Structure formats: C-alpha cells, structure tokens
C-alpha cells in the first residue's frame, strides 16, 4: 500500500517527536545482544530523518538517551555513546545533502568529551541548513529541564531582573532547552509501551499521541507515513467545540 500518497502536504505536523523504543527487545527476540539492537536502530533513525525532511516537516526531535538511561549497565551506556559518535561522523553527509540543521537538548555537559566534541562539530557545520531542524534529546529529562528552568527564573527574580507576576508561559518557554522549537504536534512511541518516560512534559501539552507495536529497528518510512495520516485524520480542538473548529 502506498501510504505516502494519502498524506496531505498542507496539513503536516510542524513538530514531530519520537520516543525510539524497543531496541533491546528487538535484539532479544532474535537471540542477539542488546547492543546489536541499538546498532540496527541507527538505520531507522536515518530513514526517519530523511523521510521527514523530504516530506517537509520543519522540526523532528528524537529521544536518544534519557537522564534515567545513565542507570543502565556501563557497557550498554558506553556502547550507546560510541554509537552516537560514529553515527554523527557517518551521517553528517546525510544532514548536509538534505539541508538539515542539527540541534541538541539535554544536560549535554554530562556526555563524554568525545561525544560532546563530535556533537558540537556537527552542530557547527550544519548551522546554516534550513530545510529541517533535527533535535537529538541526549541525557535529556523533562523534570531536570523544568527544575533548571525554575532555578534560572528564581535567580532572575532574586536579582530583580523580572517580577514574579511577569512570569507567564512565554517566560517559561524561553528558559527551556526547547526555547527555539515550536510545541510538539505529533508524538510517536514505538515498541508498544504507552508512557512518556520523562520526555518533553511541558511541550506535549496538546500533542497528538501515536503508539505503535513496532520495535524501533523495524520502524520504516511507511510506519512514519501511517502515523502522519492517522494524525491528519484527527480533529485538534484545543479545548473548543467541534462546531467552533469547523467554522
Ligand atoms: C531504546 O531502546 C533505546 C534507548 C533507550 C537508548 P531500549 O534499549 O529501551 O529497548 P528496550 O525497551 O529494552 O526493548
Ligand atoms: C525512553 O525509553 C528513553 C529513550 C527512548 C531514549 P526507555 O526504554 O528508557 O523508557 P522506560 O524506562 O521503558 O520507561
Ligand atoms: Mg526501552
């Protein structure tokens, strides 16, 4: 089935965010090490990134490593960090060819030096690209982001730079890691889990949620197209009535 043909290019989500889950189970099912699952997950990343750019989606955010993922066995964490470095080196050409700007959110200082340097290098080299912004959430946790935001705003209040009554949603937005990104329109999670796992809690306030049973390494462009078609068939009411939306 050609799902892509059913996509309405006028109604694309402006910001798609994906919780790429199920690498470990994908590998286990095949009798392989979890790390092989992560390696195969990078193929799905490439296909998804290229497909989103081709469709004309301006913002794609991928949850690659959470603050909680630091608690995994050291060997797995090391493998994921190495995979990050090798993927950045390998895929910079994909980003350049597709006019994609790389961006990162999270506690990036917690990343190993090599990963931090490689990441900064690709961010610098792609900074003038304009077709799509690809954001990697690395060492990212929404609660940590909100905690940091509250600390920064409190300090400004203490130093009389802003008054408590002037703190509104836009002030909060401007202190988040995601300050340069629009709200999430469509959140996809693979692997059958139906939870948020500390991802973009503030930013998904009105996102449409799409859960699929597919493990991340098996996620293809057709799964992406299916999620977008599904999104386009929903009515986003933002608290209003259906009649108000129709008019
Ligand atoms: C997602 O796959 C990748 C990361 C969280 C880094 P998992 O590694 O969580 O795979 P499962 O959930 O154990 O199958
Ligand atoms: C969420 O997946 C984090 C990423 C996809 C990077 P997890 O596999 O870590 O989430 P939980 O622990 O099952 O909720
Ligand atoms: Mg998981």
PDB file of C-alpha atoms and ligand atoms in Angstrom:
ATOM      1  CA  UNK A   1       0.000   0.000   0.000  1.00  0.00           C
ATOM      2  CA  UNK A   2       1.294   3.445  -0.890  1.00  0.00           C
ATOM      3  CA  UNK A   3       0.627   5.295   2.349  1.00  0.00           C
ATOM      4  CA  UNK A   4       2.600   8.366   1.351  1.00  0.00           C
ATOM      5  CA  UNK A   5       0.001   9.245  -1.290  1.00  0.00           C
ATOM      6  CA  UNK A   6      -2.565   9.693   1.486  1.00  0.00           C
ATOM      7  CA  UNK A   7      -0.567  12.425   3.207  1.00  0.00           C
ATOM      8  CA  UNK A   8      -1.966  15.931   2.886  1.00  0.00           C
ATOM      9  CA  UNK A   9       1.063  18.171   2.414  1.00  0.00           C
ATOM     10  CA  UNK A  10      -0.969  21.193   3.575  1.00  0.00           C
ATOM     11  CA  UNK A  11      -1.638  19.675   6.985  1.00  0.00           C
ATOM     12  CA  UNK A  12       1.735  18.370   8.041  1.00  0.00           C
ATOM     13  CA  UNK A  13       2.649  18.354  11.732  1.00  0.00           C
ATOM     14  CA  UNK A  14       5.210  21.117  12.231  1.00  0.00           C
ATOM     15  CA  UNK A  15       6.986  19.296  15.027  1.00  0.00           C
ATOM     16  CA  UNK A  16       7.218  15.507  15.259  1.00  0.00           C
ATOM     17  CA  UNK A  17       8.860  13.978  18.344  1.00  0.00           C
ATOM     18  CA  UNK A  18       9.723  10.287  18.631  1.00  0.00           C
ATOM     19  CA  UNK A  19      10.472   8.055  21.616  1.00  0.00           C
ATOM     20  CA  UNK A  20      12.605   5.476  19.834  1.00  0.00           C
ATOM     21  CA  UNK A  21      11.985   2.422  21.992  1.00  0.00           C
ATOM     22  CA  UNK A  22      12.403  -1.348  21.679  1.00  0.00           C
ATOM     23  CA  UNK A  23      15.992  -1.827  20.502  1.00  0.00           C
ATOM     24  CA  UNK A  24      16.741  -4.251  23.327  1.00  0.00           C
ATOM     25  CA  UNK A  25      13.633  -6.373  22.819  1.00  0.00           C
ATOM     26  CA  UNK A  26      14.179  -6.416  19.059  1.00  0.00           C
ATOM     27  CA  UNK A  27      17.617  -7.944  19.658  1.00  0.00           C
ATOM     28  CA  UNK A  28      16.472 -10.328  22.367  1.00  0.00           C
ATOM     29  CA  UNK A  29      13.752 -11.670  20.095  1.00  0.00           C
ATOM     30  CA  UNK A  30      16.462 -12.583  17.603  1.00  0.00           C
ATOM     31  CA  UNK A  31      18.803 -14.032  20.226  1.00  0.00           C
ATOM     32  CA  UNK A  32      21.236 -11.127  19.803  1.00  0.00           C
ATOM     33  CA  UNK A  33      22.940  -8.762  22.256  1.00  0.00           C
ATOM     34  CA  UNK A  34      21.043  -5.574  23.126  1.00  0.00           C
ATOM     35  CA  UNK A  35      23.845  -3.528  21.571  1.00  0.00           C
ATOM     36  CA  UNK A  36      23.075  -5.068  18.166  1.00  0.00           C
ATOM     37  CA  UNK A  37      19.574  -3.713  18.624  1.00  0.00           C
ATOM     38  CA  UNK A  38      20.964  -0.227  19.134  1.00  0.00           C
ATOM     39  CA  UNK A  39      23.162  -0.561  16.038  1.00  0.00           C
ATOM     40  CA  UNK A  40      20.148  -1.530  13.960  1.00  0.00           C
ATOM     41  CA  UNK A  41      18.203   1.352  15.457  1.00  0.00           C
ATOM     42  CA  UNK A  42      20.519   3.791  13.690  1.00  0.00           C
ATOM     43  CA  UNK A  43      19.180   2.608  10.314  1.00  0.00           C
ATOM     44  CA  UNK A  44      15.669   3.532  11.383  1.00  0.00           C
ATOM     45  CA  UNK A  45      16.972   6.935  12.500  1.00  0.00           C
ATOM     46  CA  UNK A  46      18.451   7.598   9.062  1.00  0.00           C
ATOM     47  CA  UNK A  47      15.302   6.542   7.210  1.00  0.00           C
ATOM     48  CA  UNK A  48      13.060   8.577   9.514  1.00  0.00           C
ATOM     49  CA  UNK A  49      15.212  11.705   9.315  1.00  0.00           C
ATOM     50  CA  UNK A  50      15.409  11.574   5.517  1.00  0.00           C
ATOM     51  CA  UNK A  51      11.690  10.906   5.153  1.00  0.00           C
ATOM     52  CA  UNK A  52      10.676  13.772   7.439  1.00  0.00           C
ATOM     53  CA  UNK A  53      12.945  16.180   5.579  1.00  0.00           C
ATOM     54  CA  UNK A  54      11.597  15.032   2.225  1.00  0.00           C
ATOM     55  CA  UNK A  55       8.014  15.443   3.376  1.00  0.00           C
ATOM     56  CA  UNK A  56       8.713  18.988   4.525  1.00  0.00           C
ATOM     57  CA  UNK A  57       8.364  18.575   8.275  1.00  0.00           C
ATOM     58  CA  UNK A  58      10.315  21.503   9.739  1.00  0.00           C
ATOM     59  CA  UNK A  59      11.108  20.059  13.197  1.00  0.00           C
ATOM     60  CA  UNK A  60      11.942  16.489  14.189  1.00  0.00           C
ATOM     61  CA  UNK A  61      13.023  15.662  17.742  1.00  0.00           C
ATOM     62  CA  UNK A  62      14.389  12.226  18.653  1.00  0.00           C
ATOM     63  CA  UNK A  63      14.680  10.893  22.195  1.00  0.00           C
ATOM     64  CA  UNK A  64      18.042   9.158  22.031  1.00  0.00           C
ATOM     65  CA  UNK A  65      19.176   8.954  25.683  1.00  0.00           C
ATOM     66  CA  UNK A  66      17.345   9.900  28.858  1.00  0.00           C
ATOM     67  CA  UNK A  67      18.678  11.090  32.210  1.00  0.00           C
ATOM     68  CA  UNK A  68      17.423   7.740  33.558  1.00  0.00           C
ATOM     69  CA  UNK A  69      19.339   5.788  30.897  1.00  0.00           C
ATOM     70  CA  UNK A  70      22.580   6.621  32.767  1.00  0.00           C
ATOM     71  CA  UNK A  71      21.458   3.932  35.222  1.00  0.00           C
ATOM     72  CA  UNK A  72      21.863   1.157  32.631  1.00  0.00           C
ATOM     73  CA  UNK A  73      24.877  -1.196  32.778  1.00  0.00           C
ATOM     74  CA  UNK A  74      28.112   0.647  31.997  1.00  0.00           C
ATOM     75  CA  UNK A  75      28.797  -1.500  28.943  1.00  0.00           C
ATOM     76  CA  UNK A  76      25.470  -0.531  27.380  1.00  0.00           C
ATOM     77  CA  UNK A  77      25.935   3.174  28.178  1.00  0.00           C
ATOM     78  CA  UNK A  78      29.435   3.077  26.671  1.00  0.00           C
ATOM     79  CA  UNK A  79      28.124   1.386  23.533  1.00  0.00           C
ATOM     80  CA  UNK A  80      25.368   3.975  23.123  1.00  0.00           C
ATOM     81  CA  UNK A  81      27.876   6.826  23.473  1.00  0.00           C
ATOM     82  CA  UNK A  82      30.217   5.212  20.942  1.00  0.00           C
ATOM     83  CA  UNK A  83      27.316   4.701  18.583  1.00  0.00           C
ATOM     84  CA  UNK A  84      26.434   8.371  18.937  1.00  0.00           C
ATOM     85  CA  UNK A  85      29.954   9.402  17.938  1.00  0.00           C
ATOM     86  CA  UNK A  86      30.154   7.001  14.980  1.00  0.00           C
ATOM     87  CA  UNK A  87      26.680   7.951  13.731  1.00  0.00           C
ATOM     88  CA  UNK A  88      27.491  11.651  13.891  1.00  0.00           C
ATOM     89  CA  UNK A  89      30.693  11.085  11.905  1.00  0.00           C
ATOM     90  CA  UNK A  90      28.969   8.868   9.378  1.00  0.00           C
ATOM     91  CA  UNK A  91      25.764  10.826   8.885  1.00  0.00           C
ATOM     92  CA  UNK A  92      26.997  14.402   8.653  1.00  0.00           C
ATOM     93  CA  UNK A  93      26.882  13.962   4.860  1.00  0.00           C
ATOM     94  CA  UNK A  94      23.211  12.892   5.091  1.00  0.00           C
ATOM     95  CA  UNK A  95      22.475  16.075   7.035  1.00  0.00           C
ATOM     96  CA  UNK A  96      24.321  18.277   4.542  1.00  0.00           C
ATOM     97  CA  UNK A  97      22.750  16.630   1.487  1.00  0.00           C
ATOM     98  CA  UNK A  98      19.270  17.060   2.934  1.00  0.00           C
ATOM     99  CA  UNK A  99      19.855  20.616   4.218  1.00  0.00           C
ATOM    100  CA  UNK A 100      19.228  19.572   7.842  1.00  0.00           C
ATOM    101  CA  UNK A 101      20.394  21.549  10.864  1.00  0.00           C
ATOM    102  CA  UNK A 102      21.420  19.529  13.918  1.00  0.00           C
ATOM    103  CA  UNK A 103      20.419  20.700  17.366  1.00  0.00           C
ATOM    104  CA  UNK A 104      20.652  19.005  20.768  1.00  0.00           C
ATOM    105  CA  UNK A 105      18.757  19.308  24.044  1.00  0.00           C
ATOM    106  CA  UNK A 106      19.506  17.869  27.462  1.00  0.00           C
ATOM    107  CA  UNK A 107      22.284  18.014  30.015  1.00  0.00           C
ATOM    108  CA  UNK A 108      24.944  17.861  27.332  1.00  0.00           C
ATOM    109  CA  UNK A 109      27.725  18.504  29.859  1.00  0.00           C
ATOM    110  CA  UNK A 110      27.123  15.006  31.192  1.00  0.00           C
ATOM    111  CA  UNK A 111      28.150  13.437  27.862  1.00  0.00           C
ATOM    112  CA  UNK A 112      31.672  12.042  27.445  1.00  0.00           C
ATOM    113  CA  UNK A 113      34.132  14.591  25.984  1.00  0.00           C
ATOM    114  CA  UNK A 114      34.393  12.843  22.644  1.00  0.00           C
ATOM    115  CA  UNK A 115      30.623  12.772  22.149  1.00  0.00           C
ATOM    116  CA  UNK A 116      30.333  16.406  23.193  1.00  0.00           C
ATOM    117  CA  UNK A 117      33.025  17.493  20.725  1.00  0.00           C
ATOM    118  CA  UNK A 118      31.618  15.475  17.812  1.00  0.00           C
ATOM    119  CA  UNK A 119      28.132  16.784  18.519  1.00  0.00           C
ATOM    120  CA  UNK A 120      29.335  20.400  18.618  1.00  0.00           C
ATOM    121  CA  UNK A 121      31.264  19.851  15.405  1.00  0.00           C
ATOM    122  CA  UNK A 122      28.186  18.622  13.503  1.00  0.00           C
ATOM    123  CA  UNK A 123      26.022  21.374  15.040  1.00  0.00           C
ATOM    124  CA  UNK A 124      28.537  23.994  13.859  1.00  0.00           C
ATOM    125  CA  UNK A 125      28.883  22.508  10.382  1.00  0.00           C
ATOM    126  CA  UNK A 126      25.130  22.301   9.784  1.00  0.00           C
ATOM    127  CA  UNK A 127      24.105  25.571  11.418  1.00  0.00           C
ATOM    128  CA  UNK A 128      23.196  27.305   8.145  1.00  0.00           C
ATOM    129  CA  UNK A 129      20.949  24.489   6.892  1.00  0.00           C
ATOM    130  CA  UNK A 130      17.289  25.434   6.753  1.00  0.00           C
ATOM    131  CA  UNK A 131      15.078  22.637   5.462  1.00  0.00           C
ATOM    132  CA  UNK A 132      14.602  20.857   8.788  1.00  0.00           C
ATOM    133  CA  UNK A 133      15.869  21.109  12.354  1.00  0.00           C
ATOM    134  CA  UNK A 134      16.767  17.704  13.753  1.00  0.00           C
ATOM    135  CA  UNK A 135      16.983  17.825  17.535  1.00  0.00           C
ATOM    136  CA  UNK A 136      18.597  14.991  19.479  1.00  0.00           C
ATOM    137  CA  UNK A 137      17.474  14.669  23.098  1.00  0.00           C
ATOM    138  CA  UNK A 138      20.611  13.421  24.843  1.00  0.00           C
ATOM    139  CA  UNK A 139      20.946  12.998  28.571  1.00  0.00           C
ATOM    140  CA  UNK A 140      17.520  14.611  28.469  1.00  0.00           C
ATOM    141  CA  UNK A 141      14.943  14.524  31.244  1.00  0.00           C
ATOM    142  CA  UNK A 142      11.914  16.766  31.332  1.00  0.00           C
ATOM    143  CA  UNK A 143      11.897  17.078  35.117  1.00  0.00           C
ATOM    144  CA  UNK A 144      15.526  18.093  35.100  1.00  0.00           C
ATOM    145  CA  UNK A 145      14.765  20.654  32.382  1.00  0.00           C
ATOM    146  CA  UNK A 146      11.881  22.105  34.397  1.00  0.00           C
ATOM    147  CA  UNK A 147      13.965  22.154  37.597  1.00  0.00           C
ATOM    148  CA  UNK A 148      16.740  24.033  35.823  1.00  0.00           C
ATOM    149  CA  UNK A 149      14.188  26.439  34.351  1.00  0.00           C
ATOM    150  CA  UNK A 150      12.738  27.196  37.785  1.00  0.00           C
ATOM    151  CA  UNK A 151      16.211  27.770  39.205  1.00  0.00           C
ATOM    152  CA  UNK A 152      17.121  30.196  36.418  1.00  0.00           C
ATOM    153  CA  UNK A 153      13.890  32.153  36.688  1.00  0.00           C
ATOM    154  CA  UNK A 154      14.151  32.293  40.508  1.00  0.00           C
ATOM    155  CA  UNK A 155      17.614  33.742  40.205  1.00  0.00           C
ATOM    156  CA  UNK A 156      16.335  36.451  37.869  1.00  0.00           C
ATOM    157  CA  UNK A 157      13.572  37.283  40.339  1.00  0.00           C
ATOM    158  CA  UNK A 158      16.082  37.426  43.177  1.00  0.00           C
ATOM    159  CA  UNK A 159      18.267  39.811  41.176  1.00  0.00           C
ATOM    160  CA  UNK A 160      15.228  41.972  40.337  1.00  0.00           C
ATOM    161  CA  UNK A 161      15.550  41.247  36.630  1.00  0.00           C
ATOM    162  CA  UNK A 162      11.928  40.105  36.441  1.00  0.00           C
ATOM    163  CA  UNK A 163       8.953  40.263  38.802  1.00  0.00           C
ATOM    164  CA  UNK A 164       7.012  37.130  39.825  1.00  0.00           C
ATOM    165  CA  UNK A 165       3.842  38.495  38.222  1.00  0.00           C
ATOM    166  CA  UNK A 166       5.560  38.839  34.857  1.00  0.00           C
ATOM    167  CA  UNK A 167       6.325  35.112  34.728  1.00  0.00           C
ATOM    168  CA  UNK A 168       3.990  33.760  32.079  1.00  0.00           C
ATOM    169  CA  UNK A 169       4.043  30.779  29.729  1.00  0.00           C
ATOM    170  CA  UNK A 170       6.314  32.525  27.268  1.00  0.00           C
ATOM    171  CA  UNK A 171       8.875  33.303  30.004  1.00  0.00           C
ATOM    172  CA  UNK A 172       8.885  29.640  30.958  1.00  0.00           C
ATOM    173  CA  UNK A 173       9.136  28.578  27.300  1.00  0.00           C
ATOM    174  CA  UNK A 174      12.125  30.831  26.812  1.00  0.00           C
ATOM    175  CA  UNK A 175      14.052  29.120  29.594  1.00  0.00           C
ATOM    176  CA  UNK A 176      13.511  25.558  28.398  1.00  0.00           C
ATOM    177  CA  UNK A 177      16.073  23.646  26.316  1.00  0.00           C
ATOM    178  CA  UNK A 178      13.409  23.736  23.602  1.00  0.00           C
ATOM    179  CA  UNK A 179      13.158  27.540  23.510  1.00  0.00           C
ATOM    180  CA  UNK A 180      13.859  27.569  19.771  1.00  0.00           C
ATOM    181  CA  UNK A 181      11.314  24.865  18.921  1.00  0.00           C
ATOM    182  CA  UNK A 182       7.542  25.050  18.460  1.00  0.00           C
ATOM    183  CA  UNK A 183       5.227  22.860  20.569  1.00  0.00           C
ATOM    184  CA  UNK A 184       5.119  19.192  19.618  1.00  0.00           C
ATOM    185  CA  UNK A 185       2.210  18.344  17.277  1.00  0.00           C
ATOM    186  CA  UNK A 186       2.729  14.611  16.984  1.00  0.00           C
ATOM    187  CA  UNK A 187       4.450  12.330  19.492  1.00  0.00           C
ATOM    188  CA  UNK A 188       5.244   8.796  18.334  1.00  0.00           C
ATOM    189  CA  UNK A 189       6.406   5.971  20.605  1.00  0.00           C
ATOM    190  CA  UNK A 190       7.466   2.617  19.240  1.00  0.00           C
ATOM    191  CA  UNK A 191       7.629  -0.815  20.920  1.00  0.00           C
ATOM    192  CA  UNK A 192       4.127  -0.949  22.394  1.00  0.00           C
ATOM    193  CA  UNK A 193       4.896   0.938  25.621  1.00  0.00           C
ATOM    194  CA  UNK A 194       2.337   3.645  26.272  1.00  0.00           C
ATOM    195  CA  UNK A 195       4.164   6.061  28.525  1.00  0.00           C
ATOM    196  CA  UNK A 196       6.085   9.312  28.253  1.00  0.00           C
ATOM    197  CA  UNK A 197       9.241   8.367  30.198  1.00  0.00           C
ATOM    198  CA  UNK A 198      10.147  11.925  31.197  1.00  0.00           C
ATOM    199  CA  UNK A 199      10.126  13.323  27.649  1.00  0.00           C
ATOM    200  CA  UNK A 200       9.010  16.902  26.861  1.00  0.00           C
ATOM    201  CA  UNK A 201       6.271  17.047  29.526  1.00  0.00           C
ATOM    202  CA  UNK A 202       5.571  20.746  29.049  1.00  0.00           C
ATOM    203  CA  UNK A 203       5.965  20.708  25.281  1.00  0.00           C
ATOM    204  CA  UNK A 204       3.476  17.878  24.595  1.00  0.00           C
ATOM    205  CA  UNK A 205       0.582  19.562  26.409  1.00  0.00           C
ATOM    206  CA  UNK A 206      -1.529  19.414  23.231  1.00  0.00           C
ATOM    207  CA  UNK A 207       0.374  16.879  21.135  1.00  0.00           C
ATOM    208  CA  UNK A 208      -1.451  14.040  19.415  1.00  0.00           C
ATOM    209  CA  UNK A 209      -0.086  10.723  20.665  1.00  0.00           C
ATOM    210  CA  UNK A 210       0.618   7.780  18.382  1.00  0.00           C
ATOM    211  CA  UNK A 211       1.707   4.424  19.768  1.00  0.00           C
ATOM    212  CA  UNK A 212       2.866   1.563  17.580  1.00  0.00           C
ATOM    213  CA  UNK A 213       3.825  -2.007  18.487  1.00  0.00           C
ATOM    214  CA  UNK A 214       6.759  -1.926  16.053  1.00  0.00           C
ATOM    215  CA  UNK A 215      10.201  -2.097  17.677  1.00  0.00           C
ATOM    216  CA  UNK A 216      12.367   0.869  16.753  1.00  0.00           C
ATOM    217  CA  UNK A 217      14.847  -1.053  14.482  1.00  0.00           C
ATOM    218  CA  UNK A 218      11.862  -2.220  12.390  1.00  0.00           C
ATOM    219  CA  UNK A 219      10.385   1.290  12.067  1.00  0.00           C
ATOM    220  CA  UNK A 220      10.312   2.317   8.385  1.00  0.00           C
ATOM    221  CA  UNK A 221       9.075   5.298   6.425  1.00  0.00           C
ATOM    222  CA  UNK A 222       5.741   3.538   5.942  1.00  0.00           C
ATOM    223  CA  UNK A 223       5.237   3.446   9.722  1.00  0.00           C
ATOM    224  CA  UNK A 224       6.016   7.154   9.783  1.00  0.00           C
ATOM    225  CA  UNK A 225       3.569   7.885   6.965  1.00  0.00           C
ATOM    226  CA  UNK A 226       0.921   5.835   8.743  1.00  0.00           C
ATOM    227  CA  UNK A 227       1.396   7.904  11.914  1.00  0.00           C
ATOM    228  CA  UNK A 228       1.094  11.142   9.927  1.00  0.00           C
ATOM    229  CA  UNK A 229      -2.044  10.039   8.081  1.00  0.00           C
ATOM    230  CA  UNK A 230      -3.537   8.993  11.408  1.00  0.00           C
ATOM    231  CA  UNK A 231      -2.626  12.418  12.853  1.00  0.00           C
ATOM    232  CA  UNK A 232      -4.215  14.198   9.904  1.00  0.00           C
ATOM    233  CA  UNK A 233      -7.494  12.353  10.420  1.00  0.00           C
ATOM    234  CA  UNK A 234      -7.885  13.708  13.956  1.00  0.00           C
ATOM    235  CA  UNK A 235      -9.646  16.894  14.949  1.00  0.00           C
ATOM    236  CA  UNK A 236      -7.468  19.046  17.195  1.00  0.00           C
ATOM    237  CA  UNK A 237      -9.869  21.087  19.251  1.00  0.00           C
ATOM    238  CA  UNK A 238      -7.606  22.793  21.832  1.00  0.00           C
ATOM    239  CA  UNK A 239     -10.490  22.981  24.267  1.00  0.00           C
ATOM    240  CA  UNK A 240     -13.024  24.327  21.769  1.00  0.00           C
ATOM    241  CA  UNK A 241     -16.082  22.560  20.400  1.00  0.00           C
ATOM    242  CA  UNK A 242     -16.155  20.727  17.122  1.00  0.00           C
ATOM    243  CA  UNK A 243     -18.554  23.339  15.690  1.00  0.00           C
ATOM    244  CA  UNK A 244     -16.145  26.137  16.522  1.00  0.00           C
ATOM    245  CA  UNK A 245     -13.341  24.319  14.715  1.00  0.00           C
ATOM    246  CA  UNK A 246     -15.470  23.723  11.611  1.00  0.00           C
ATOM    247  CA  UNK A 247     -16.387  27.399  11.296  1.00  0.00           C
TER     248      UNK A 247
HETATM  249  C1  LIG B   1      15.507   2.379  23.135  1.00  0.00           C
HETATM  250  O1  LIG B   1      15.506   1.002  23.201  1.00  0.00           O
HETATM  251  C2  LIG B   1      16.899   2.961  23.118  1.00  0.00           C
HETATM  252  C3  LIG B   1      17.277   3.667  24.352  1.00  0.00           C
HETATM  253  C4  LIG B   1      16.523   3.839  25.394  1.00  0.00           C
HETATM  254  C5  LIG B   1      18.602   4.225  24.399  1.00  0.00           C
HETATM  255  P1  LIG B   1      15.664   0.214  24.569  1.00  0.00           P
HETATM  256  O2  LIG B   1      17.111  -0.014  24.798  1.00  0.00           O
HETATM  257  O3  LIG B   1      14.955   0.906  25.661  1.00  0.00           O
HETATM  258  O4  LIG B   1      14.960  -1.152  24.211  1.00  0.00           O
HETATM  259  P2  LIG B   1      14.003  -1.996  25.168  1.00  0.00           P
HETATM  260  O5  LIG B   1      12.931  -1.094  25.668  1.00  0.00           O
HETATM  261  O6  LIG B   1      14.857  -2.534  26.269  1.00  0.00           O
HETATM  262  O7  LIG B   1      13.469  -3.078  24.285  1.00  0.00           O
HETATM  263  C1  LIG B   2      12.833   6.095  26.843  1.00  0.00           C
HETATM  264  O1  LIG B   2      12.971   4.730  26.695  1.00  0.00           O
HETATM  265  C2  LIG B   2      14.138   6.777  26.524  1.00  0.00           C
HETATM  266  C3  LIG B   2      14.547   6.710  25.139  1.00  0.00           C
HETATM  267  C4  LIG B   2      13.893   6.187  24.148  1.00  0.00           C
HETATM  268  C5  LIG B   2      15.813   7.322  24.849  1.00  0.00           C
HETATM  269  P1  LIG B   2      13.245   3.776  27.946  1.00  0.00           P
HETATM  270  O2  LIG B   2      13.284   2.399  27.408  1.00  0.00           O
HETATM  271  O3  LIG B   2      14.453   4.228  28.685  1.00  0.00           O
HETATM  272  O4  LIG B   2      11.965   4.032  28.838  1.00  0.00           O
HETATM  273  P2  LIG B   2      11.349   3.191  30.037  1.00  0.00           P
HETATM  274  O5  LIG B   2      12.431   3.029  31.037  1.00  0.00           O
HETATM  275  O6  LIG B   2      10.930   1.868  29.478  1.00  0.00           O
HETATM  276  O7  LIG B   2      10.190   3.973  30.506  1.00  0.00           O
HETATM  277 MG1  LIG B   3      13.042   0.799  26.342  1.00  0.00          MG
END
